Tab-separated table of C-alpha atoms and ligand atoms in Angstrom:
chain	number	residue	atom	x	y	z
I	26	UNK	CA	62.781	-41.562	-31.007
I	27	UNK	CA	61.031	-38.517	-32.640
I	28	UNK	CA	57.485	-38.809	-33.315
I	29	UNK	CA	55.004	-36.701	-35.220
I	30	UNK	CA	50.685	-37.815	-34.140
I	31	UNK	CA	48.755	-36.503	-36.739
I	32	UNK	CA	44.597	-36.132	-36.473
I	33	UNK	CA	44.436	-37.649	-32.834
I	34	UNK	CA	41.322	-36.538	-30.495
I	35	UNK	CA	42.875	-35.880	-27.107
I	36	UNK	CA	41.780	-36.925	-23.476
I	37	UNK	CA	44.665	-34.821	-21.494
I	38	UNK	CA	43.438	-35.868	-18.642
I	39	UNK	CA	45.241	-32.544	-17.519
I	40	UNK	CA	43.352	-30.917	-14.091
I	41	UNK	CA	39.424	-30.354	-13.950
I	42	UNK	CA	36.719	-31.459	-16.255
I	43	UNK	CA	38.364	-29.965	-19.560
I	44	UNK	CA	41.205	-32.678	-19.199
I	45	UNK	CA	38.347	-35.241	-19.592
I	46	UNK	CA	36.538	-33.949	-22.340
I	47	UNK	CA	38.071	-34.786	-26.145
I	48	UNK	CA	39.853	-32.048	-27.762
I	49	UNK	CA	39.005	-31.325	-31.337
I	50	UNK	CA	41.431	-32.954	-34.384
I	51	UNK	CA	45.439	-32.633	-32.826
I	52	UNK	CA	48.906	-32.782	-33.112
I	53	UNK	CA	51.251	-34.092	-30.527
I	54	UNK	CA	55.086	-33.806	-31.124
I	55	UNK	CA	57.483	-36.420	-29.388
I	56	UNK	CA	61.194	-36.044	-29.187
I	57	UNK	CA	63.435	-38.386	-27.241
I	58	UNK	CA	60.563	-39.932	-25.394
I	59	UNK	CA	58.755	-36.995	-23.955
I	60	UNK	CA	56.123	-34.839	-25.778
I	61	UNK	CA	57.642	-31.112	-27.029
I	62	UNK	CA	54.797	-29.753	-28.459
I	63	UNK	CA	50.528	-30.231	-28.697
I	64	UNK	CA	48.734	-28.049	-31.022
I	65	UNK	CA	44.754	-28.455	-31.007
I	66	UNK	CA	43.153	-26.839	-34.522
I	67	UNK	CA	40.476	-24.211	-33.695
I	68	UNK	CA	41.413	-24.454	-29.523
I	69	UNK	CA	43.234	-21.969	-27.590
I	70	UNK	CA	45.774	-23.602	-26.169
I	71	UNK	CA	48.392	-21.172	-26.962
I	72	UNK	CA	50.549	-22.149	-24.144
I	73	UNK	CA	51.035	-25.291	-25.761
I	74	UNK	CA	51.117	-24.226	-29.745
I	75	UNK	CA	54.690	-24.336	-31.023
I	76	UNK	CA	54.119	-24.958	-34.892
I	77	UNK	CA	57.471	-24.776	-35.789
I	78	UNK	CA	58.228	-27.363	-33.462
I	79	UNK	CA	55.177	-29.506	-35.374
I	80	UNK	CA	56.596	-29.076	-38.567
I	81	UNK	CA	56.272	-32.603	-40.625
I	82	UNK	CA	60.155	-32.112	-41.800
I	83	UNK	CA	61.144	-32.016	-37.858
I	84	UNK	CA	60.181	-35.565	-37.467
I	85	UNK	CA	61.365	-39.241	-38.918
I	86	UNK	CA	58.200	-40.929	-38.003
I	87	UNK	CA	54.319	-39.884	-37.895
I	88	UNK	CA	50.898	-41.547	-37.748
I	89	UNK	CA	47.820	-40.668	-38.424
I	90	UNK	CA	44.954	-41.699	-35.768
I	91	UNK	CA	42.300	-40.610	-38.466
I	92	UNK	CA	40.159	-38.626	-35.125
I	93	UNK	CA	40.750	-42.108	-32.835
I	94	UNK	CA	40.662	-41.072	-29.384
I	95	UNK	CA	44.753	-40.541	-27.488
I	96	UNK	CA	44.769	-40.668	-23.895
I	97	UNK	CA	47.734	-40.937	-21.262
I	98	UNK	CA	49.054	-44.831	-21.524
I	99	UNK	CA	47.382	-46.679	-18.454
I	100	UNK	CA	49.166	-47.061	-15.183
I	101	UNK	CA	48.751	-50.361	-13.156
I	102	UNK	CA	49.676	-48.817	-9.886
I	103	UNK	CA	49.338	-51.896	-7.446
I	104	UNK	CA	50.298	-55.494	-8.942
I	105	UNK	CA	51.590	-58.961	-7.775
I	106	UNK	CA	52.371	-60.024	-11.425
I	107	UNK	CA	55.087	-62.343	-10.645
I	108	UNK	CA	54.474	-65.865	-9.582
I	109	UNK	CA	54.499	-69.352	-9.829
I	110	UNK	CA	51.427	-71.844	-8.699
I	111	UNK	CA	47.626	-71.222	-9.327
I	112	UNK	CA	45.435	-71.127	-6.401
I	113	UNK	CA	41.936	-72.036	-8.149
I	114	UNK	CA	41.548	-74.828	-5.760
I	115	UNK	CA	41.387	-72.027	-2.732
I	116	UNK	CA	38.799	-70.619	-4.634
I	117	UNK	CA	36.579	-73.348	-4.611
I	118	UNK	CA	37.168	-74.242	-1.223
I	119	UNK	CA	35.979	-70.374	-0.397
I	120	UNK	CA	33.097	-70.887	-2.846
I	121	UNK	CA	32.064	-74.361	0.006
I	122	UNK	CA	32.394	-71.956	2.554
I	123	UNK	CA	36.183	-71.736	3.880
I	124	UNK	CA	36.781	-68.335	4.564
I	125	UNK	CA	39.714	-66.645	2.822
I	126	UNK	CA	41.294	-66.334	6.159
I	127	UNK	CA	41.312	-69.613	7.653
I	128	UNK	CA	43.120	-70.926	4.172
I	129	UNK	CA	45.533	-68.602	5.121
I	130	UNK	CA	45.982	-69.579	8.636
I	131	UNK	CA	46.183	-73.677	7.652
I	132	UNK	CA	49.084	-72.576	5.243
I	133	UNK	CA	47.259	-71.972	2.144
I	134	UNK	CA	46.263	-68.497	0.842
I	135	UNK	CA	49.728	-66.055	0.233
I	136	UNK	CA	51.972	-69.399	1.701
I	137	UNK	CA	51.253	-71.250	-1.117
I	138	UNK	CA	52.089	-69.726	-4.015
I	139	UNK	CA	55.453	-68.913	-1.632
I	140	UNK	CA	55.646	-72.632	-1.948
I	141	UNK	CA	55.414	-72.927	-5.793
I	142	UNK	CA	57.155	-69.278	-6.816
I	143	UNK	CA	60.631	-70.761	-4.138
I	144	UNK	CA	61.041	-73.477	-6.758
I	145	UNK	CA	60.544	-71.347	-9.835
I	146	UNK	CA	63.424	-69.948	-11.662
I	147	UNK	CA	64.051	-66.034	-12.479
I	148	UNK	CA	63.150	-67.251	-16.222
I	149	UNK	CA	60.314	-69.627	-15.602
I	150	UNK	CA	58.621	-66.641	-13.330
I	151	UNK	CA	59.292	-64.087	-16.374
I	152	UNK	CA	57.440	-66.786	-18.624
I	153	UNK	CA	55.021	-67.701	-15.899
I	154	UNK	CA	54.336	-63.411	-16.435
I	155	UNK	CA	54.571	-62.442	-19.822
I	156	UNK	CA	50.514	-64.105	-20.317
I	157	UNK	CA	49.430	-61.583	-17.718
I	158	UNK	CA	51.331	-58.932	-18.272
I	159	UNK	CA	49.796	-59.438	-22.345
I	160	UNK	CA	46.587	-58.854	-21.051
I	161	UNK	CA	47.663	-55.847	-19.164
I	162	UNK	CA	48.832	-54.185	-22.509
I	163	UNK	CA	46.588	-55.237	-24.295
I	164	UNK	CA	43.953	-53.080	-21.880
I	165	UNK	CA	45.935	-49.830	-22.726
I	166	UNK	CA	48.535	-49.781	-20.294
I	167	UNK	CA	52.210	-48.799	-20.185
I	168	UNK	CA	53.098	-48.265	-16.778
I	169	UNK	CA	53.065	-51.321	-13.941
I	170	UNK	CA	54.431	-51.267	-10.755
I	171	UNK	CA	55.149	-54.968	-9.614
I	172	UNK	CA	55.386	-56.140	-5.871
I	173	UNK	CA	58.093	-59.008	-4.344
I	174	UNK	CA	56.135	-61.269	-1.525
I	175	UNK	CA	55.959	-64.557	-2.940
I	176	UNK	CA	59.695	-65.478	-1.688
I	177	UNK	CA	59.680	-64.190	1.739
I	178	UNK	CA	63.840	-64.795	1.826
I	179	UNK	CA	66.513	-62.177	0.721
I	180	UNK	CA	67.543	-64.852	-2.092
I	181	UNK	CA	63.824	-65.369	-3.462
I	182	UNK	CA	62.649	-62.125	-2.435
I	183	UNK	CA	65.708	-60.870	-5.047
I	184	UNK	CA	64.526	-63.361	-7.498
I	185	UNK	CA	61.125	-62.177	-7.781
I	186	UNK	CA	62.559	-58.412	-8.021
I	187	UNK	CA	64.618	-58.800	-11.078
I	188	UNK	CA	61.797	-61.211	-12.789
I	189	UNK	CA	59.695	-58.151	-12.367
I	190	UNK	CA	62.677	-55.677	-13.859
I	191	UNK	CA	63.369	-57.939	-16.351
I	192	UNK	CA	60.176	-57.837	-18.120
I	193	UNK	CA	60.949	-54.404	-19.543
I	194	UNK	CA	63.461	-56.668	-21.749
I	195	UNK	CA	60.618	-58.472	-23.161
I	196	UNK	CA	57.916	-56.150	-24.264
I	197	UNK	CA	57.563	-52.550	-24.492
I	198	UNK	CA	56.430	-51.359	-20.792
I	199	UNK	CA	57.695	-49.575	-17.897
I	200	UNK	CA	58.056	-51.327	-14.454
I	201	UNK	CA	58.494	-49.892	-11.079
I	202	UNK	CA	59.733	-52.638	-8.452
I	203	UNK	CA	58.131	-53.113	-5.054
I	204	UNK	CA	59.388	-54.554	-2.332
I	205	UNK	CA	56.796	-56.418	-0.296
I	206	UNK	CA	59.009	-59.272	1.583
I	207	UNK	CA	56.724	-58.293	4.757
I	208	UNK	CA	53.592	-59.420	2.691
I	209	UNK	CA	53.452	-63.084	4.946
I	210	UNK	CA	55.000	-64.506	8.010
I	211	UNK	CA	56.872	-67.582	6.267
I	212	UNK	CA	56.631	-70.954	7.906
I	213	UNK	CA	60.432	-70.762	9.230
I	214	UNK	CA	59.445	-67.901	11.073
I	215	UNK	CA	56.994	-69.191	12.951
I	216	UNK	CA	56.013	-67.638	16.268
I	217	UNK	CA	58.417	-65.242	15.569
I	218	UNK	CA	57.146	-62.612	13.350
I	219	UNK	CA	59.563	-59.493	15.380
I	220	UNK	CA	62.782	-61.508	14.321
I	221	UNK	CA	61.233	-61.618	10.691
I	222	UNK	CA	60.789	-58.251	10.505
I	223	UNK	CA	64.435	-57.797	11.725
I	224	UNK	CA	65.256	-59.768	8.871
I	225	UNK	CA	63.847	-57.712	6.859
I	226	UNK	CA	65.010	-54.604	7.969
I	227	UNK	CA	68.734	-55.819	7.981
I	228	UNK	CA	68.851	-57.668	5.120
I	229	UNK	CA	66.513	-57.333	2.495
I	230	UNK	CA	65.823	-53.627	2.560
I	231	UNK	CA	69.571	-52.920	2.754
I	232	UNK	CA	70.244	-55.635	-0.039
I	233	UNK	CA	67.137	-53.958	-2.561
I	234	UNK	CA	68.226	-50.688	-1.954
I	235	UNK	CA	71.827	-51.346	-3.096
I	236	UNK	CA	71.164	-53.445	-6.066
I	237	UNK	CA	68.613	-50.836	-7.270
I	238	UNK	CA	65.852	-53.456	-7.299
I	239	UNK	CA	62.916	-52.120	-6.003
I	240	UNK	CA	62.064	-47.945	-5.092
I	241	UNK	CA	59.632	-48.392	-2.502
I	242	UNK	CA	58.738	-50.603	0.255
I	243	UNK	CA	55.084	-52.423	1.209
I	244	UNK	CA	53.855	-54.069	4.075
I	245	UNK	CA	50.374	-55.976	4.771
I	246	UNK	CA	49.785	-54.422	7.877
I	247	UNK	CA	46.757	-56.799	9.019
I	248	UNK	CA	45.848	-60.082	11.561
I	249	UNK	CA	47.253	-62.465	9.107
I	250	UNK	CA	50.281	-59.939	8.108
I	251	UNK	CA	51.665	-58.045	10.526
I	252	UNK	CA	50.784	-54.942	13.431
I	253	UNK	CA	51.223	-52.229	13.454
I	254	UNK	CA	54.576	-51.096	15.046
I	255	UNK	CA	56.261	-54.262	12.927
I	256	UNK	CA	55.151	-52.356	9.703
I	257	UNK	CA	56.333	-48.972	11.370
I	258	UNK	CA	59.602	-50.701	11.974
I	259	UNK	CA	59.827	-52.030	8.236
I	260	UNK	CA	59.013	-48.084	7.202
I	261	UNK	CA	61.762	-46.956	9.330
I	262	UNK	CA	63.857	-48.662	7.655
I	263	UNK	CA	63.065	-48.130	3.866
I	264	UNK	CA	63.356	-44.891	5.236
I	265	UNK	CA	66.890	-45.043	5.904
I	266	UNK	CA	67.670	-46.656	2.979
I	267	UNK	CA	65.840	-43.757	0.488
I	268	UNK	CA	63.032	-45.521	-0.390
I	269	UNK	CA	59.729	-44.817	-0.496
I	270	UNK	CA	56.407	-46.839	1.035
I	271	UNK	CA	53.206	-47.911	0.866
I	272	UNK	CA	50.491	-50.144	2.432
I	273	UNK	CA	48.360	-53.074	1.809
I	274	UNK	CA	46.008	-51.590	4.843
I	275	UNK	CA	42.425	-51.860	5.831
I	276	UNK	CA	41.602	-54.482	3.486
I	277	UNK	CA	40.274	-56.806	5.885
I	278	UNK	CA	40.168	-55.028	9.114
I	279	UNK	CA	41.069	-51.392	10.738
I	280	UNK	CA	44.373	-51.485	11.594
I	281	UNK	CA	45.029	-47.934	11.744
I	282	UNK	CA	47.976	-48.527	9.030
I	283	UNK	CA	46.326	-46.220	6.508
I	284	UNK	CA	46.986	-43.548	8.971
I	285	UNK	CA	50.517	-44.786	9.647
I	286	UNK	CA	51.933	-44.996	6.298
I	287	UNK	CA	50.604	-41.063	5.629
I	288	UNK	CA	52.510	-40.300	8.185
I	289	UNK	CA	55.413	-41.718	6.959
I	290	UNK	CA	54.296	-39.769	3.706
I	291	UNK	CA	53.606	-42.968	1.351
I	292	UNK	CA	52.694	-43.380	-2.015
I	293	UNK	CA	49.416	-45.102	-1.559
I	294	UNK	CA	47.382	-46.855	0.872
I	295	UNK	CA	45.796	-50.093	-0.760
I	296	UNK	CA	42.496	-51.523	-0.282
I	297	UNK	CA	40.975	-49.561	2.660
I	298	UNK	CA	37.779	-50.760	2.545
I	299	UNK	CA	37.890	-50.882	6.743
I	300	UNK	CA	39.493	-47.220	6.741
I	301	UNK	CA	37.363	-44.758	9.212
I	302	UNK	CA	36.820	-41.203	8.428
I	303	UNK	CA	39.925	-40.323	10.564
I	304	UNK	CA	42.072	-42.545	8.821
I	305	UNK	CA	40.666	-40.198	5.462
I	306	UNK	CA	41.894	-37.381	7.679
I	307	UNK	CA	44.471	-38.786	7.873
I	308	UNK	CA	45.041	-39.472	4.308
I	309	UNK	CA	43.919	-36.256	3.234
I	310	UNK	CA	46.800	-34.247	5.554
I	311	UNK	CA	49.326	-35.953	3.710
I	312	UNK	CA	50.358	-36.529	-0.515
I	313	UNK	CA	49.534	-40.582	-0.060
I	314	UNK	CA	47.326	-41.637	-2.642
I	315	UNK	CA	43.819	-43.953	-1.823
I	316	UNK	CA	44.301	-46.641	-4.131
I	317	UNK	CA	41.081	-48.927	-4.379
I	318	UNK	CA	41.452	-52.436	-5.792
I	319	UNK	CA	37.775	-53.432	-6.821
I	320	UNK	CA	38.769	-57.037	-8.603
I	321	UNK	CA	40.046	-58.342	-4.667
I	322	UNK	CA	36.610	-56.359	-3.392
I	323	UNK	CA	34.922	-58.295	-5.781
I	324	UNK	CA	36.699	-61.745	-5.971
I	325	UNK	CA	36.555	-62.111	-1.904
I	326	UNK	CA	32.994	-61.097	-1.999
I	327	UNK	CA	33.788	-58.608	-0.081
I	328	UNK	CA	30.547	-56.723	1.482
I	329	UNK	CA	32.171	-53.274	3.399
I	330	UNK	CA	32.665	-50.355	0.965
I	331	UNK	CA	36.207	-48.587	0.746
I	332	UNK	CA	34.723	-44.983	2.521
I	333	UNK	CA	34.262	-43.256	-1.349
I	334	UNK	CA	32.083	-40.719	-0.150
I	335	UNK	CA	34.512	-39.217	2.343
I	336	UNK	CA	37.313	-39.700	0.368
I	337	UNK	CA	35.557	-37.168	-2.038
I	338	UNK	CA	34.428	-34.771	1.068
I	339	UNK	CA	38.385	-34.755	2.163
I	340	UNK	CA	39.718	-34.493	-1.220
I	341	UNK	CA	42.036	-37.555	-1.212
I	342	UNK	CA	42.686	-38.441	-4.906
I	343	UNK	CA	41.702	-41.984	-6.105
I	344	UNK	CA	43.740	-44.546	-7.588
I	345	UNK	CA	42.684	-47.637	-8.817
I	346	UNK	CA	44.626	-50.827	-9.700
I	347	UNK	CA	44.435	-54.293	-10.868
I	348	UNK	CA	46.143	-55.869	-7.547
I	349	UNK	CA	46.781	-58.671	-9.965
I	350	UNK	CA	47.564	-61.723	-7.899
I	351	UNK	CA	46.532	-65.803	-7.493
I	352	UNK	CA	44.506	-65.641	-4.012
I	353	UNK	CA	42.298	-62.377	-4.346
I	354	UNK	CA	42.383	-60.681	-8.233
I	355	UNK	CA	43.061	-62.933	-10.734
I	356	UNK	CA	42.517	-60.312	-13.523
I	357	UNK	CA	44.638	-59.486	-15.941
I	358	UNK	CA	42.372	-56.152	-17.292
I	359	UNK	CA	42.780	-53.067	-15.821
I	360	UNK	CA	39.823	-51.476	-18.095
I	361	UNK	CA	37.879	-54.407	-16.371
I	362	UNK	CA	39.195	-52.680	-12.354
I	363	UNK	CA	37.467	-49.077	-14.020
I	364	UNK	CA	34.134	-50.859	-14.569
I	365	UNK	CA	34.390	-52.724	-11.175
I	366	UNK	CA	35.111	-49.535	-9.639
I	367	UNK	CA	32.281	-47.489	-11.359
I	368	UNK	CA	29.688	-50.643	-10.602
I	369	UNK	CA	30.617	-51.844	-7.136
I	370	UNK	CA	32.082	-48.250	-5.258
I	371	UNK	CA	30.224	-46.065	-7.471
I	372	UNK	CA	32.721	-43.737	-9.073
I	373	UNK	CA	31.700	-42.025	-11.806
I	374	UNK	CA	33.820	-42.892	-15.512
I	375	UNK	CA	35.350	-39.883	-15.108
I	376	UNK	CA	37.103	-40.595	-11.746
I	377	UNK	CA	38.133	-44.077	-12.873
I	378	UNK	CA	39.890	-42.615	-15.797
I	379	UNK	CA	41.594	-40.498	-13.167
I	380	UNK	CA	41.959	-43.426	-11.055
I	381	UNK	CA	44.005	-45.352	-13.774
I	382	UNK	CA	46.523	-42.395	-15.443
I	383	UNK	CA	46.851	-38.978	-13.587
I	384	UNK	CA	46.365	-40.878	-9.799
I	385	UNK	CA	48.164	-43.560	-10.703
I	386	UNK	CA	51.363	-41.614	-11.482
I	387	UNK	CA	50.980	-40.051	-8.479
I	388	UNK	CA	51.072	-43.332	-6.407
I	389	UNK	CA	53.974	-44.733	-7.948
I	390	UNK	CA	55.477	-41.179	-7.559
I	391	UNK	CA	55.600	-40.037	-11.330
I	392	UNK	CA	52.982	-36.955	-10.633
I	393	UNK	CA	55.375	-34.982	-12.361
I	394	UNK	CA	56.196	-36.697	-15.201
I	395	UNK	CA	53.577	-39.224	-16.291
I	396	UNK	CA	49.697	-40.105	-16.467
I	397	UNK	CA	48.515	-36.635	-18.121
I	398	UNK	CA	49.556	-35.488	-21.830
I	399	UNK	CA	51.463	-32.590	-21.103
I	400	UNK	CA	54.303	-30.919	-22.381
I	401	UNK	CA	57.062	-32.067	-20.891
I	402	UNK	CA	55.876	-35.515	-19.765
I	403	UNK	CA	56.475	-38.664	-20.954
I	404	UNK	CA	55.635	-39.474	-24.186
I	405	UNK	CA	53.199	-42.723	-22.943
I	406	UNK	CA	50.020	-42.989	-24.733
I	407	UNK	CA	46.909	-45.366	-25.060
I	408	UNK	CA	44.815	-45.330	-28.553
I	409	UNK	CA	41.557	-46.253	-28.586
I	410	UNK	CA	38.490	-47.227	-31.205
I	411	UNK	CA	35.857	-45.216	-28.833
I	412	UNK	CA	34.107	-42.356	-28.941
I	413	UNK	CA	33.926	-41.091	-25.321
I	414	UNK	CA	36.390	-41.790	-22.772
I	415	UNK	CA	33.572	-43.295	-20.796
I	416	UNK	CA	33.322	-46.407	-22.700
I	417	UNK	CA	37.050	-47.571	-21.211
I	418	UNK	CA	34.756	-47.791	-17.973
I	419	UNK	CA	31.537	-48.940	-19.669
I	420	UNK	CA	32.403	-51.778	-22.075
I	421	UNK	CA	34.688	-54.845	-21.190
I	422	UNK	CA	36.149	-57.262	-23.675
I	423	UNK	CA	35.874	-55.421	-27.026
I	424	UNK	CA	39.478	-55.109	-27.629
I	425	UNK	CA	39.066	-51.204	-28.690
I	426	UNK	CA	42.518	-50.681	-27.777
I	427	UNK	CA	44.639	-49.834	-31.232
I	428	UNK	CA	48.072	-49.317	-29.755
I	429	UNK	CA	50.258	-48.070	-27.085
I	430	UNK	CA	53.097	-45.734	-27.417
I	431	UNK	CA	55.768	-46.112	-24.549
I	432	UNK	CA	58.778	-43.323	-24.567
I	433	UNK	CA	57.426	-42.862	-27.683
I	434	UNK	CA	57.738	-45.887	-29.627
I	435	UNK	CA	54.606	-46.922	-31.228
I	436	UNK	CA	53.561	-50.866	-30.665
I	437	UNK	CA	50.151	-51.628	-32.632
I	438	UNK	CA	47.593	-53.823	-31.385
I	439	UNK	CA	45.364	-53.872	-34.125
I	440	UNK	CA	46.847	-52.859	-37.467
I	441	UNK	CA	47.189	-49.465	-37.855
I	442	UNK	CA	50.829	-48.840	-38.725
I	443	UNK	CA	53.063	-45.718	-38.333
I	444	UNK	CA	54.816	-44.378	-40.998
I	445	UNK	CA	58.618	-43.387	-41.398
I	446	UNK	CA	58.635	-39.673	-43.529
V	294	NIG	O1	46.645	-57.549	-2.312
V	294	NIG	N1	46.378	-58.496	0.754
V	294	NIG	C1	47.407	-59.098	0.586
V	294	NIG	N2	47.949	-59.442	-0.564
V	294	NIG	C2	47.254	-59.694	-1.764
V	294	NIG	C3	46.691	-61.070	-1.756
V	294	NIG	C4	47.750	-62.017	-1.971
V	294	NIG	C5	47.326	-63.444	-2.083
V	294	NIG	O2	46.260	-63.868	-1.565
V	294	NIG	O3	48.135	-64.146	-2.695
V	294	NIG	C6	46.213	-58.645	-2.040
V	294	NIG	O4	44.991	-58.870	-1.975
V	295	FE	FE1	48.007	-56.475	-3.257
């Protein structure tokens, strides 16, 4: 779809502090999904000026953002948007004093909701979705990766993967699929996590790979998911079968997983409130991202700090994500994840913006191609009734957002319409 943006104020988010700061009034030119040209009246950017290639006449479509502010769309790089059940009871039981873990270890917690998303259909978990994934978009984003781990068997664990894929069908956003089948020992495996794992490796991985269902590979490596050299073992294998990993690691404890899945070279490392400055080391020797996921930090009243500070001193970029899920972040705003970030681990708006487009590509390995407006990159934009791309962080609820463009078609949120020409 060709696309001509007319009088837009852009937040590149392109390297260093000038990729933050809005340009003056600009053009953006969009051509079979990706952006071919970006002229900026009265800036240098000569690199990027191609007027020719801006020429009205070149282009079926345009809009006019009359100076409203275009950023990269929003990237929800860590979610658990598929399932079935609702686990507010847990969260009163927490609130008299059960701690999140012992739920988990009487069955409750992650087993539950394996319980109720089992008996769900592939369509009744797309339904059970689509509310959440509205509120997603409707916080500016229009790229979400979405993790398996609520059917803990190849057949359910399949399920839950093409739920996920399927929602592309239904509104205008890009997933990437996740395989997390090693997110929970389930019940018939009890007492034998190592055959499990097995399972996992010589089944499910094998079965994902080949059906194109997920590109990556996840593990809770913790006490009530699994140690160590079973998560090693589950990376070995993803390995084999060309797909990448990641890690649900440190959240609750230091497991030393952080440091295990840069080694395997991994996306992201999740959570990581518990991670140690070597395990930042670690981190910053190798391309994995730190993604932070201040809604569980926050919803588990969590009290230790993911290590900020010497994530900054090592250089390890930032990610930060929704972690959408029943048990631990039942928030459907990833706007609301930048102000959590900014209030509870101190970044500054700046980094959270970073946290939620350029990062964010980067752990769902689209560093190349998405998460900065670029020529050359995907054509995936938020629009927004602000002034300063520090309000995303600072205000929560005001529905600012005036529409998303995905591969370059334009959905509106709020009236403002494109025009054919
Ligand atoms: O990311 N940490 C493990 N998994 C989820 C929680 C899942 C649940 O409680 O249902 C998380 O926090
Ligand atoms: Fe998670």
């Amino acid at each position: 779809m060709d696309l001509l943006i007319e009088n837009a104020r852009l937040v590149t988010m392109q390297e260093g502090e000038q990729g933050y700061l809005p340009t003056l009034i600009a053009r953006v030119g969009i051509r079979s999904g990706k952006i071919v040209a970006i002229s900026t009246t009265g800036q240098g950017k000569d690199n990027e000026h191609n007027e020719s290639l801006l020429a009205p006449d070149q282009y079926n479509q345009a809009i006019d953002l009359q100076g409203k502010l275009l950023m990269p769309g929003l990237i929800d790089c860590h979610t658990h948007l598929i399932y079935a059940g609702n686990r507010a009871n847990e969260f009163e039981m927490r609130l008299n004093g059960v701690p999140y873990e012992d739920i988990a270890k009487q069955g409750g917690g992650i087993l539950s909701t394996v319980n109720a998303t089992r008996k769900a259909t592939e369509e009744q978990l797309i339904e059970l979705a689509l509310p959440r994934l509205d509120g997603l978009l409707a916080s500016g984003v229009t790229s979400i990766e979405v993790k398996s781990g609520y059917g803990l068997t190849l057949q359910d664990e399949i399920k839950m993967l093409r739920a996920a894929k399927a929602l592309e069908q239904q509104r205008k956003v890009k997933i990437t699929t996740t395989l997390l089948a090693a997110h929970a020992l389930p019940a018939e495996y009890k007492y034998r996590a190592d055959d499990y794992i097995q399972h996992i490796c010589d089944d499910i991985i094998p079965l994902a790979a080949e059906e194109k269902l997920a590109t990556s590979v996840d593990v809770f490596c913790e006490s009530i998911g699994f140690n160590l050299a079973q998560t090693e073992r589950v990376f070995q294998a993803a390995k084999q079968y060309g797909l990448s990993v990641k890690g649900h690691t440190e959240q609750l404890s230091n497991m030393g997983g952080t440091a295990l899945t840069a080694q395997y070279n991994g996306l992201s490392a999740d959570h990581i409130e518990y991670l140690d400055e070597q395990g930042v080391i670690a981190l910053s020797k190798s391309d994995t991202i730190a993604t932070l996921l201040p809604g569980a930090f926050y919803f588990l009243r969590e009290t230790q700090l993911p290590p900020i500070e010497l994530l900054r001193q090592h250089q390890v970029p930032m990610a930060i994500a929704t972690d959408i899920n029943p048990g631990t972040s039942p928030f459907a705003d990833l706007t609301l994840m930048m102000n959590m970030a900014c209030t509870l681990f101190q970044l500054t708006p700046q980094e959270a913006l970073r946290g939620v487009t350029q990062n964010a590509a980067k752990a769902l390995g689209y560093g190349g191609s998405r998460g900065v407006i670029k020529v050359g990159f995907d054509a995936d934009f938020s629009i927004w009734d602000i002034d300063h791309p520090a309000d995303l962080s600072y205000q929560v609820g005001a529905k600012r957002l005036i529409g998303r463009i995905v591969n370059g078609d334009y959905v509106s949120h709020k009236g403002l319409q494109h025009v054919s020409i």
